[in-house]
Short mmCIF file of C-alpha atoms in Angstrom, two decimals:
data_model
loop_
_atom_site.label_atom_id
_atom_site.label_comp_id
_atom_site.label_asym_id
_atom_site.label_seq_id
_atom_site.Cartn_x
_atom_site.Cartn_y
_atom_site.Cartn_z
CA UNK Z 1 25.39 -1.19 -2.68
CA UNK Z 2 22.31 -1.70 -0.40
CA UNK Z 3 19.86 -3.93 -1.32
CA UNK Z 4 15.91 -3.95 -0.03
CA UNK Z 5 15.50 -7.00 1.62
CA UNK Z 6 12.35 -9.29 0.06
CA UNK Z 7 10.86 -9.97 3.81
CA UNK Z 8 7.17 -10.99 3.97
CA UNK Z 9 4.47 -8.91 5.07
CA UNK Z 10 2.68 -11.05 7.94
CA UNK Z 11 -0.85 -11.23 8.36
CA UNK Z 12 -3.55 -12.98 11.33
CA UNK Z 13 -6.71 -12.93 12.98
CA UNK Z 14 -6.88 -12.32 16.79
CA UNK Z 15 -9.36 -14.70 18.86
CA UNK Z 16 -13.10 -13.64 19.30
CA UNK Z 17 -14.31 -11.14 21.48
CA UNK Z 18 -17.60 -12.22 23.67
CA UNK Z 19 -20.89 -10.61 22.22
CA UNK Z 20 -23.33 -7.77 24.17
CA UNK Z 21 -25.90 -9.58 21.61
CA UNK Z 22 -28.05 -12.72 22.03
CA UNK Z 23 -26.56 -15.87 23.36
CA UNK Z 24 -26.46 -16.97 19.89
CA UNK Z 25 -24.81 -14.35 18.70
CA UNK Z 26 -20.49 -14.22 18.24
CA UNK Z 27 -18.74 -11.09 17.78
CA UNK Z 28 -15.73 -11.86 16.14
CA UNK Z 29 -12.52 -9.34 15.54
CA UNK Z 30 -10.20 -10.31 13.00
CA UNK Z 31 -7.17 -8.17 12.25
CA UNK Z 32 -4.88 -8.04 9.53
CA UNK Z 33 -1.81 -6.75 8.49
CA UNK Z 34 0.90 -5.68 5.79
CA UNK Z 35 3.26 -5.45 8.55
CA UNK Z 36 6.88 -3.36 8.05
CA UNK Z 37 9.28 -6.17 8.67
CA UNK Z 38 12.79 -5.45 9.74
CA UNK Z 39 15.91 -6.12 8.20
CA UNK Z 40 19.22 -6.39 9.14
CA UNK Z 41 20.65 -4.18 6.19
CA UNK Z 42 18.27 -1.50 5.78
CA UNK Z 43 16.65 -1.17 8.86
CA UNK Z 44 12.96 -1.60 7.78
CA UNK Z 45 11.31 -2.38 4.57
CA UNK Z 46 8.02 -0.63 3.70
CA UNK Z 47 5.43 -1.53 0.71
CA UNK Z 48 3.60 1.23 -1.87
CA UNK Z 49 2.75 1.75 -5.08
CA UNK Z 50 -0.13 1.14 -7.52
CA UNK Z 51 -3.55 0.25 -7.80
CA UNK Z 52 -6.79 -1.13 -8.90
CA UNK Z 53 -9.61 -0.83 -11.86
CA UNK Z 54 -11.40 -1.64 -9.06
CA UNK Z 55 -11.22 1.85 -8.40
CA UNK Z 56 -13.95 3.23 -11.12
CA UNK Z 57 -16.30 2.54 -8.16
CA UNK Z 58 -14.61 4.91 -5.77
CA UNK Z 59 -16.38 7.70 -6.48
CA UNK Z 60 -19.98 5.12 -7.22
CA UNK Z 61 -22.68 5.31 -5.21
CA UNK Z 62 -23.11 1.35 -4.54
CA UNK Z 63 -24.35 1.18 -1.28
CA UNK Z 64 -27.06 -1.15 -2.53
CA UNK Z 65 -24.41 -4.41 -3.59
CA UNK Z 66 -25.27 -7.34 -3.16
CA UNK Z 67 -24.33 -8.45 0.48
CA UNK Z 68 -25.49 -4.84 1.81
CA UNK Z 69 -28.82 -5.80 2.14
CA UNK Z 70 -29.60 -4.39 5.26
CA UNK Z 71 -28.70 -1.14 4.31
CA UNK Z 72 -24.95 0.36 4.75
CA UNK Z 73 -24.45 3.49 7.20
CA UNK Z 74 -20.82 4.02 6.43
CA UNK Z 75 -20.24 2.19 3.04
CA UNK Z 76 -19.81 5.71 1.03
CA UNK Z 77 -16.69 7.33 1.80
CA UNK Z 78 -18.00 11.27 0.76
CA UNK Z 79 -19.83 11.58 3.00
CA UNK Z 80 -19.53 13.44 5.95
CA UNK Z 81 -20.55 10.85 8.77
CA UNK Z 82 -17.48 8.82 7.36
CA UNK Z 83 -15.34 11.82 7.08
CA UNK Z 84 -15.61 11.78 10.74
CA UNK Z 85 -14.81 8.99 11.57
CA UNK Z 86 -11.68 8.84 10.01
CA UNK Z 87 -10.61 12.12 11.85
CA UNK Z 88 -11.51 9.93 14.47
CA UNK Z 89 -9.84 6.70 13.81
CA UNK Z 90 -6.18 9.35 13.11
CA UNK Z 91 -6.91 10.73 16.27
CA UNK Z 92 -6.69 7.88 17.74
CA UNK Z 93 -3.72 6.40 15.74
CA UNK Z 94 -1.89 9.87 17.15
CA UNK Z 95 -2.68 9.02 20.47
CA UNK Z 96 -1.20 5.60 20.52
CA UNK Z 97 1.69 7.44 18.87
CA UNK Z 98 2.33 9.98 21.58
CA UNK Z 99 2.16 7.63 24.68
CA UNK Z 100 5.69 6.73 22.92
CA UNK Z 101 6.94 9.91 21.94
CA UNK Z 102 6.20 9.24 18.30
CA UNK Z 103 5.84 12.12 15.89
CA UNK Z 104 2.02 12.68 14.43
CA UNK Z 105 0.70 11.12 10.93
CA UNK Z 106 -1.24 13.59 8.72
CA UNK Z 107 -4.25 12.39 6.92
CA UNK Z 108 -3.31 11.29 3.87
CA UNK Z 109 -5.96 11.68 0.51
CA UNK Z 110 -4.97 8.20 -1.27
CA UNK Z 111 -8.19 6.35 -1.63
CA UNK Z 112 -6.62 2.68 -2.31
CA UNK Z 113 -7.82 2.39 1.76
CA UNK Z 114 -10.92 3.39 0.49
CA UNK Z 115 -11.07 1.07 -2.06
CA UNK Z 116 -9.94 -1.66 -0.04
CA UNK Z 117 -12.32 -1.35 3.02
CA UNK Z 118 -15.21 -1.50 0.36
CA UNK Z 119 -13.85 -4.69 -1.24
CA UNK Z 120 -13.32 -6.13 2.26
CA UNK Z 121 -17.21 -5.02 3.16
CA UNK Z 122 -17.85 -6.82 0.26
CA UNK Z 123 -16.96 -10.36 0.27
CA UNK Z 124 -16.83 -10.21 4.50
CA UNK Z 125 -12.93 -11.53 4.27
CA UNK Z 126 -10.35 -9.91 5.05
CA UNK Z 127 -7.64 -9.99 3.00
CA UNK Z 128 -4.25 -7.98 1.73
CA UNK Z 129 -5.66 -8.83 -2.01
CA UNK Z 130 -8.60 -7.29 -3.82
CA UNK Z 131 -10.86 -9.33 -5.55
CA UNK Z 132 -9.60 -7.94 -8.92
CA UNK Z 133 -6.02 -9.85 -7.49
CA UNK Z 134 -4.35 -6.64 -6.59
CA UNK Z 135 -1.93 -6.18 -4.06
CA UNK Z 136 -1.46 -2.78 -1.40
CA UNK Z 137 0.82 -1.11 -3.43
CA UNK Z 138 -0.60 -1.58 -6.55
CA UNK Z 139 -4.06 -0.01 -5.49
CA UNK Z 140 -1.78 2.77 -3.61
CA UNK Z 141 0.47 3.71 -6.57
CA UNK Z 142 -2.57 3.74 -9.61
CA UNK Z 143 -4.53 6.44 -7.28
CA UNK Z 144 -1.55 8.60 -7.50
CA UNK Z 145 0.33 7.49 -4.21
CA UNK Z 146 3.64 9.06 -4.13
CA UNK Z 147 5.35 7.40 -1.41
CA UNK Z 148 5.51 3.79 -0.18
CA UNK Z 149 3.10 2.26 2.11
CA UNK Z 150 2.15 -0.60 4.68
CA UNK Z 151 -1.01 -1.82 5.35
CA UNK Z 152 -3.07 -2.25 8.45
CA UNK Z 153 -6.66 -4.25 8.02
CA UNK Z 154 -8.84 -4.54 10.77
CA UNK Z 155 -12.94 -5.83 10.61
CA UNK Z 156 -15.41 -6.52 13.13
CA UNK Z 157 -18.93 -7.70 13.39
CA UNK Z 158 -20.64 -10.92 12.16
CA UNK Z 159 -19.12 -12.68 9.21
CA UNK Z 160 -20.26 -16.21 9.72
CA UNK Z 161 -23.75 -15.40 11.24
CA UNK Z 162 -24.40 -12.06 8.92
CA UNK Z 163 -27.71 -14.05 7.11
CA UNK Z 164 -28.72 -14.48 10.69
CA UNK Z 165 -28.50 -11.24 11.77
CA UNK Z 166 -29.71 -9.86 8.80
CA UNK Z 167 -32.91 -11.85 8.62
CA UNK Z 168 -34.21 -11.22 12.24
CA UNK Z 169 -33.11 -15.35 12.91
CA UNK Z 170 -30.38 -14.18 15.37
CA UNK Z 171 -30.40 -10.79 17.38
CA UNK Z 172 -27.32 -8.88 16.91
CA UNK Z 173 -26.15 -5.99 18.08
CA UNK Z 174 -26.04 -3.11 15.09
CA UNK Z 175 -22.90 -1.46 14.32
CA UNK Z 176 -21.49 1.25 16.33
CA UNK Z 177 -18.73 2.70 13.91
CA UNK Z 178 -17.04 5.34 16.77
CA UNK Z 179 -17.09 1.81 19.34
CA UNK Z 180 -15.50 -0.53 16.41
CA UNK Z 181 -12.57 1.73 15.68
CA UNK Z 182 -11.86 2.11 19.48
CA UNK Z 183 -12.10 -1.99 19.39
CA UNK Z 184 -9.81 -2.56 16.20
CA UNK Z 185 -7.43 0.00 17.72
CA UNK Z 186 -7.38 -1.56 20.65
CA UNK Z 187 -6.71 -4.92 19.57
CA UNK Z 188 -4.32 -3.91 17.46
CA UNK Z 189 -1.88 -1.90 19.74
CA UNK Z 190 -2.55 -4.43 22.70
CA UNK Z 191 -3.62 -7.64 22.12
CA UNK Z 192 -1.44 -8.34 19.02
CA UNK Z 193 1.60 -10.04 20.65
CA UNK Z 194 0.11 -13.69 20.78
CA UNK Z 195 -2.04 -13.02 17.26
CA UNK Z 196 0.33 -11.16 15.12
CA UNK Z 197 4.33 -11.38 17.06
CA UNK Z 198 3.25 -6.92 17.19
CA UNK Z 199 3.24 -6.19 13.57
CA UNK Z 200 -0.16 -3.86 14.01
CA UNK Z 201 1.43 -2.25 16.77
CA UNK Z 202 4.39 -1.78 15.44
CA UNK Z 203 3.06 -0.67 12.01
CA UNK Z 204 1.42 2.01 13.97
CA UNK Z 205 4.05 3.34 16.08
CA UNK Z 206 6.88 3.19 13.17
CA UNK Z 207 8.77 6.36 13.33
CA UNK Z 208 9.11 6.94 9.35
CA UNK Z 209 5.41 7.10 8.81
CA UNK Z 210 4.61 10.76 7.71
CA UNK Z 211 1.01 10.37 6.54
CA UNK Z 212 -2.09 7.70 6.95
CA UNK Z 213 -4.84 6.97 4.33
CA UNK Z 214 -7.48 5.34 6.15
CA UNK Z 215 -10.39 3.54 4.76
CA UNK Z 216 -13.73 2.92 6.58
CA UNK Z 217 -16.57 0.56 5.36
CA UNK Z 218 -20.10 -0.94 7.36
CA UNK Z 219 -22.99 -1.61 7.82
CA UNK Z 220 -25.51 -3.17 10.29
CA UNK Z 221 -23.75 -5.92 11.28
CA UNK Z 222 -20.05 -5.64 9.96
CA UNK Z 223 -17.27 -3.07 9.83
CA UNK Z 224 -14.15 -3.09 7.73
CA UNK Z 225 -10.95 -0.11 8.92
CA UNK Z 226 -8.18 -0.06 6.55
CA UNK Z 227 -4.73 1.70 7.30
CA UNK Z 228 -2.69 2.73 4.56
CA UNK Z 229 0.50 4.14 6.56
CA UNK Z 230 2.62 6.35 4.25
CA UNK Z 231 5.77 7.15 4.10
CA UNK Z 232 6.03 10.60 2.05
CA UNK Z 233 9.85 11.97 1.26
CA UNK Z 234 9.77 12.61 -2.14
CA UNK Z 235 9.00 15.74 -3.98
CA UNK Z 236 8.46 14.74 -7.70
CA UNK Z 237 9.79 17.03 -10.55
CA UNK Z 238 8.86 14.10 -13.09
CA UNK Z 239 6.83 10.99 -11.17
CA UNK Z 240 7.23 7.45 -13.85
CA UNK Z 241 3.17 7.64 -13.76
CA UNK Z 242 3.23 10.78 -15.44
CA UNK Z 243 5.98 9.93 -17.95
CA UNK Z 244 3.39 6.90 -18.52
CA UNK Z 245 0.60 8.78 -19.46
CA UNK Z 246 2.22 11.10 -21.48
CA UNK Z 247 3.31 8.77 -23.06
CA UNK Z 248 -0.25 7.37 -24.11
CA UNK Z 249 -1.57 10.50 -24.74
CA UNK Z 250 1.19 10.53 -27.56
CA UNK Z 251 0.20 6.98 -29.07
CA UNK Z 252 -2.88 7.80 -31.53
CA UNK Z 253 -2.00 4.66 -33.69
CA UNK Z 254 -5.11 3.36 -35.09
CA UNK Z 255 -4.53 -0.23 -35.48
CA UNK Z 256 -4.23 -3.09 -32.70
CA UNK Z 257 0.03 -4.04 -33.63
CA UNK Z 258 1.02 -0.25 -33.60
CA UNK Z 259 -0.85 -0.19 -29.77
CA UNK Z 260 1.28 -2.84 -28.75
CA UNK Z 261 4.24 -1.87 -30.53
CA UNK Z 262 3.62 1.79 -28.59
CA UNK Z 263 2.91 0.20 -24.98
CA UNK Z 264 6.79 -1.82 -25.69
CA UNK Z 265 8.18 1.87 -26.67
CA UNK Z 266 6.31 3.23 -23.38
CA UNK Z 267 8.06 0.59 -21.46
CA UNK Z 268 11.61 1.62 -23.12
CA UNK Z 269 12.81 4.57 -20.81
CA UNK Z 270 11.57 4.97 -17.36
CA UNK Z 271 12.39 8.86 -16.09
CA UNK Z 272 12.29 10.13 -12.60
CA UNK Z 273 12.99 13.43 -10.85
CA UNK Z 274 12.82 15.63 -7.86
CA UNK Z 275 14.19 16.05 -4.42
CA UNK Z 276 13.99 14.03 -1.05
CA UNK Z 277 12.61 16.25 2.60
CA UNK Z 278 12.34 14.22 5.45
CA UNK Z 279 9.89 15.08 7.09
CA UNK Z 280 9.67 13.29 10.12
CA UNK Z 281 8.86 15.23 13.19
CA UNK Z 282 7.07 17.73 10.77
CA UNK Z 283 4.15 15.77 8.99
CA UNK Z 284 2.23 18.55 8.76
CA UNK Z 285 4.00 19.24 6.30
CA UNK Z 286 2.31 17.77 3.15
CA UNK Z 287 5.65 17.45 1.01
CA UNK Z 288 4.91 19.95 -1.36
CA UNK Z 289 8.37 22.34 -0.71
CA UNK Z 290 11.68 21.28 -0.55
CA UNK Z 291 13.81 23.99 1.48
CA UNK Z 292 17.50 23.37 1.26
CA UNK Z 293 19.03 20.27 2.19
CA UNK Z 294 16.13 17.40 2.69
CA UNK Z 295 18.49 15.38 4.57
CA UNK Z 296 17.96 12.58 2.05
CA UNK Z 297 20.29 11.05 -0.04
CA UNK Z 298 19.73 8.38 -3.02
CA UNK Z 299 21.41 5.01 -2.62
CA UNK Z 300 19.63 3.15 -5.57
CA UNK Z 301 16.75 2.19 -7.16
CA UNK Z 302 15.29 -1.49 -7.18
CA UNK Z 303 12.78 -3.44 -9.90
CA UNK Z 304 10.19 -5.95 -9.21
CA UNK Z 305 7.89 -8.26 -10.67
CA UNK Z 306 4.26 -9.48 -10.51
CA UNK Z 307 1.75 -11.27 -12.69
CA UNK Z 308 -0.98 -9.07 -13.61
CA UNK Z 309 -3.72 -8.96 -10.95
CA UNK Z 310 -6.62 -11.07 -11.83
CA UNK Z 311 -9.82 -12.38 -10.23
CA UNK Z 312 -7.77 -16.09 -10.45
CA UNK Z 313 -5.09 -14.66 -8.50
CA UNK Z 314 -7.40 -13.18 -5.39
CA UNK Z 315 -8.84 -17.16 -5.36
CA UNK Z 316 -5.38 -18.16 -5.27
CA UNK Z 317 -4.15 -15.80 -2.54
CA UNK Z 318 -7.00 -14.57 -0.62
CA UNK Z 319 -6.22 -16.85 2.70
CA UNK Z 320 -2.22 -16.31 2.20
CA UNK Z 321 -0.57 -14.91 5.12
CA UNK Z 322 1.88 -12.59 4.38
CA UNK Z 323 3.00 -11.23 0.82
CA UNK Z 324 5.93 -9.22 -0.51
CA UNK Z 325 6.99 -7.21 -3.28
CA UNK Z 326 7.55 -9.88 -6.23
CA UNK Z 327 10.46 -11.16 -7.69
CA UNK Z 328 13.47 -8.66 -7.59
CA UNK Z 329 14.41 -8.56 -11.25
CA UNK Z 330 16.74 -5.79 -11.53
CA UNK Z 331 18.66 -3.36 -9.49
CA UNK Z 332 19.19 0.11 -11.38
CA UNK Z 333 22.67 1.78 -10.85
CA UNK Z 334 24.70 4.74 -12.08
CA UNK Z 335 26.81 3.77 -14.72
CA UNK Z 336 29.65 2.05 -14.38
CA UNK Z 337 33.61 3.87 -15.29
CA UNK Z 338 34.68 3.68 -18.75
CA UNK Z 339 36.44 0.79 -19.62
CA UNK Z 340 34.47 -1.60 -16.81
CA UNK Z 341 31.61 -3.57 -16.07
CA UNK Z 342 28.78 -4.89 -13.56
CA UNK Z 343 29.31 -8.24 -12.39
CA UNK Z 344 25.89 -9.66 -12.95
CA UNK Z 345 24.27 -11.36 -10.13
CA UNK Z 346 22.35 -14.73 -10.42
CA UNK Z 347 19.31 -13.98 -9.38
CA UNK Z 348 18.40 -10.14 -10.77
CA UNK Z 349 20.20 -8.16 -13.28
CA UNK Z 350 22.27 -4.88 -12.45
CA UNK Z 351 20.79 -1.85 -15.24
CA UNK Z 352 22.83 0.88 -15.96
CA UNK Z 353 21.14 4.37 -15.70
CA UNK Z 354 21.39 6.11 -19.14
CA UNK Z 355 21.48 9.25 -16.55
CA UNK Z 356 21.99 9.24 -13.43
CA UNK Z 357 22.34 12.94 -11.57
CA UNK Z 358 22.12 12.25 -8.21
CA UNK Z 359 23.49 15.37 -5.69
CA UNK Z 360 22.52 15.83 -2.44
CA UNK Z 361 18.55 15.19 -2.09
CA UNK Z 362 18.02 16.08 -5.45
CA UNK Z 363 17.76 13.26 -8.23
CA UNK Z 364 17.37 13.36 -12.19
CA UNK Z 365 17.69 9.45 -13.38
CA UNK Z 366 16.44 7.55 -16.48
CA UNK Z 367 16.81 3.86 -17.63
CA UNK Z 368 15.11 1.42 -19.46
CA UNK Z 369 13.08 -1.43 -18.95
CA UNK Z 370 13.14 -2.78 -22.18
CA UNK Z 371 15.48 -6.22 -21.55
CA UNK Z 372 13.39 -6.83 -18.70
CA UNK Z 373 10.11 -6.45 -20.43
CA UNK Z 374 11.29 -8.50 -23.16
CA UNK Z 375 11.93 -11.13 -20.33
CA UNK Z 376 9.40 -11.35 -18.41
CA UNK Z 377 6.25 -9.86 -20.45
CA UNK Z 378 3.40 -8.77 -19.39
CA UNK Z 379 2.99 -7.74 -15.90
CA UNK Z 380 3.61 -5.45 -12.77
CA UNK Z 381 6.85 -3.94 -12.78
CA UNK Z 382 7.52 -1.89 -9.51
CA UNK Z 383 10.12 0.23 -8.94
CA UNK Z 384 11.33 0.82 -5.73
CA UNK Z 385 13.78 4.33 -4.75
CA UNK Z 386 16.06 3.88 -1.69
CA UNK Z 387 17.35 6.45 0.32
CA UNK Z 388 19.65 6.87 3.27
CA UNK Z 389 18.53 9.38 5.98
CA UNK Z 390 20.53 12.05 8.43
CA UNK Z 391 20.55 8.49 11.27
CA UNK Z 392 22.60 6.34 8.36
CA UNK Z 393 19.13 4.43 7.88
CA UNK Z 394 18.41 2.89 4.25
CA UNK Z 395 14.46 3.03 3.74
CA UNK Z 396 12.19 3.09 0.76
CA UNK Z 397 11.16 6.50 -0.36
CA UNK Z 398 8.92 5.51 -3.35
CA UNK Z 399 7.15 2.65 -4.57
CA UNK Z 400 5.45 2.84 -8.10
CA UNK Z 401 3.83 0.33 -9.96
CA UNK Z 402 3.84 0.34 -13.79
CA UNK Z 403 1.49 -2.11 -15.63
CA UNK Z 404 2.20 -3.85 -18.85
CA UNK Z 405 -0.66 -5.26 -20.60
#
């Protein structure tokens, strides 16, 4: 059996850059990331899946919050200024990519970068957590991400003199959105050594990226770029978010008890179909076909745990370093021969599919969550699909986040 690794995503700030602005003035360049970390067994370990309620503002026109007060320029991601600039900021993600002989990332359409580079604009800290205590790939999975992801975060501008700047005390130089991705870019692919041991870098040259989401957020005197690398093999028959809200559609019981009792019988059986392409080499292609063999095969599928986001939990996390999946609680597996029996582990339980069709690229599994909700509650339970590729290479092919409230 192969097992995904729980390795921490890292995260830093690189030293300040000197200002073009008034002697008073201190541009400062912090960079972030949820870094792929490597591991021995699998070869790299990727996060995805989930999401946000944070997200009902997506498509909100809230330039005017709070800390925007002298006016944002790039804050609202329809329009066609910051359209731009993320064709720009993939362009230049490409670039870095081909000096090495790295395939291309397509634009991805997730919004949890989005979403993320507005919370970050926000509160002016940068952070892997929202302020509604949400991780990556929790925001990722809710808005419909279908693969798994890992997270670059990059700002620039004024953080601790913003009043300063914004009141006329200090003169600051405005920002220049096209100049601050070059910058974050920059930093990130060559002065990250000695901040961050290369986990931008190497986020952005990793060869099993297919896609990037990318999230852009500013205004006078502060920008926030988000990179939601993707990695996109599945093709979904039957995606576990869909089987969730059909699921809901289905529950019309009127009183509070039969909710509750319907939300336990959602969490019962978790289904999942479809195939696996890799695509690498070919991320043009946006995963919608599946010709022949997709050079994917399914090794197993993993379960694990969080607390429900909260506002409490950002407070508690929001200067953390690095962060991982959760607690693995469970390792899904086709069901054992008649007449035998899993050894259990300590630490996680082993879950026997009720089916488990798994031929080639294609997969048709279902099992049920119920034990484990029963232990553990209320929550984020996110299961994780491993694959091995054509190069004997175990990754992560999906990440989805179900929530139990």
């Amino acid at each position: 059996m192969s097992f995904l690794d729980k390795k921490k995503r890292y995260v830093c700030g690189n030293s300040n850059d000197p200002t073009k602005a008034a002697a008073l003035a201190i541009l400062t360049v912090a960079l972030l990331l949820m870094a792929t970390m490597m591991s021995p067994a699998l070869g790299r370990l990727v996060q995805s899946a989930a999401a946000v309620e944070l997200t009902a503002a997506t498509d909100a026109d809230d330039d005017d919050d709070g800390d925007n007060r002298s006016g944002t320029s790039g804050d609202n991601e329809d329009n066609n200024n910051n359209s731009e600039l993320k064709q720009y900021a993939l362009q230049r993600i490409n670039e870095d990519r081909a000096k090495f002989g790295i395939a291309p990332v397509s634009m991805g359409d997730n919004m949890a970068a989005q979403v993320h580079a507005k919370d970050v604009l926000k509160t002016r800290m940068i952070s892997h957590w929202t302020t509604d205590g949400e991780k990556p790939y929790m925001t990722y999975s809710r808005l419909g991400g279908e693969g798994a992801v890992a997270q670059n975060v990059a700002t620039s501008g004024y953080p601790q003199d913003y009043d300063g700047c914004v009141s006329g005390t200090l003169l600051c130089e405005k920002t220049d959105p096209r100049k601050a991705i070059d910058q974050v870019e920059y930093n990130m692919m060559d002065k990250d050594k000695e901040c961050c041991d290369d986990g931008h870098r190497n986020n952005i040259l990793d060869k099993h990226h297919t896609h990037v989401s990318i999230g852009i957020a500013y205004d006078d005197y502060f920008f926030v770029m988000v990179q939601n690398f993707e990695d996109k093999y599945t093709v979904w028959t039957h995606r576990i978010s869909e089987e969730q809200e059909e699921t809901d559609a289905n529950n019309n019981d009127d009183d509070d008890s039969d909710d509750n009792s319907g939300q336990q019988q959602q969490m019962e059986m978790i289904t999942m179909s479809g195939s696996l392409v890799d695509n690498r080499g070919d991320s043009s292609t946006d995963n919608n076909n599946d010709d022949g063999d997709g050079g994917l095969s399914l090794v197993n599928v993993q379960v694990y745990y969080d607390s429900l986001p909260t506002p409490e939990i950002y407070e508690q996390h929001r200067y953390d370093k690095s962060y991982g999946l959760g607690k693995l609680i469970a390792l899904v597996a086709e069901p054992a021969p008649e007449g035998t029996a899993y050894k259990q582990p300590d630490k996680f339980s082993i879950i026997e599919a009720q089916n488990w069709q798994a031929q080639g690229s294609e997969f048709d599994i279902a099992f049920s969550l119920q034990e484990l909700s029963d232990t553990y509650g209320k929550g984020v339970y996110t299961i994780v699909m491993l694959a091995q590729n054509s190069e004997d290479e175990v990754l992560p092919t999906s990440e989805t986040s179900v929530f139990v409230n």
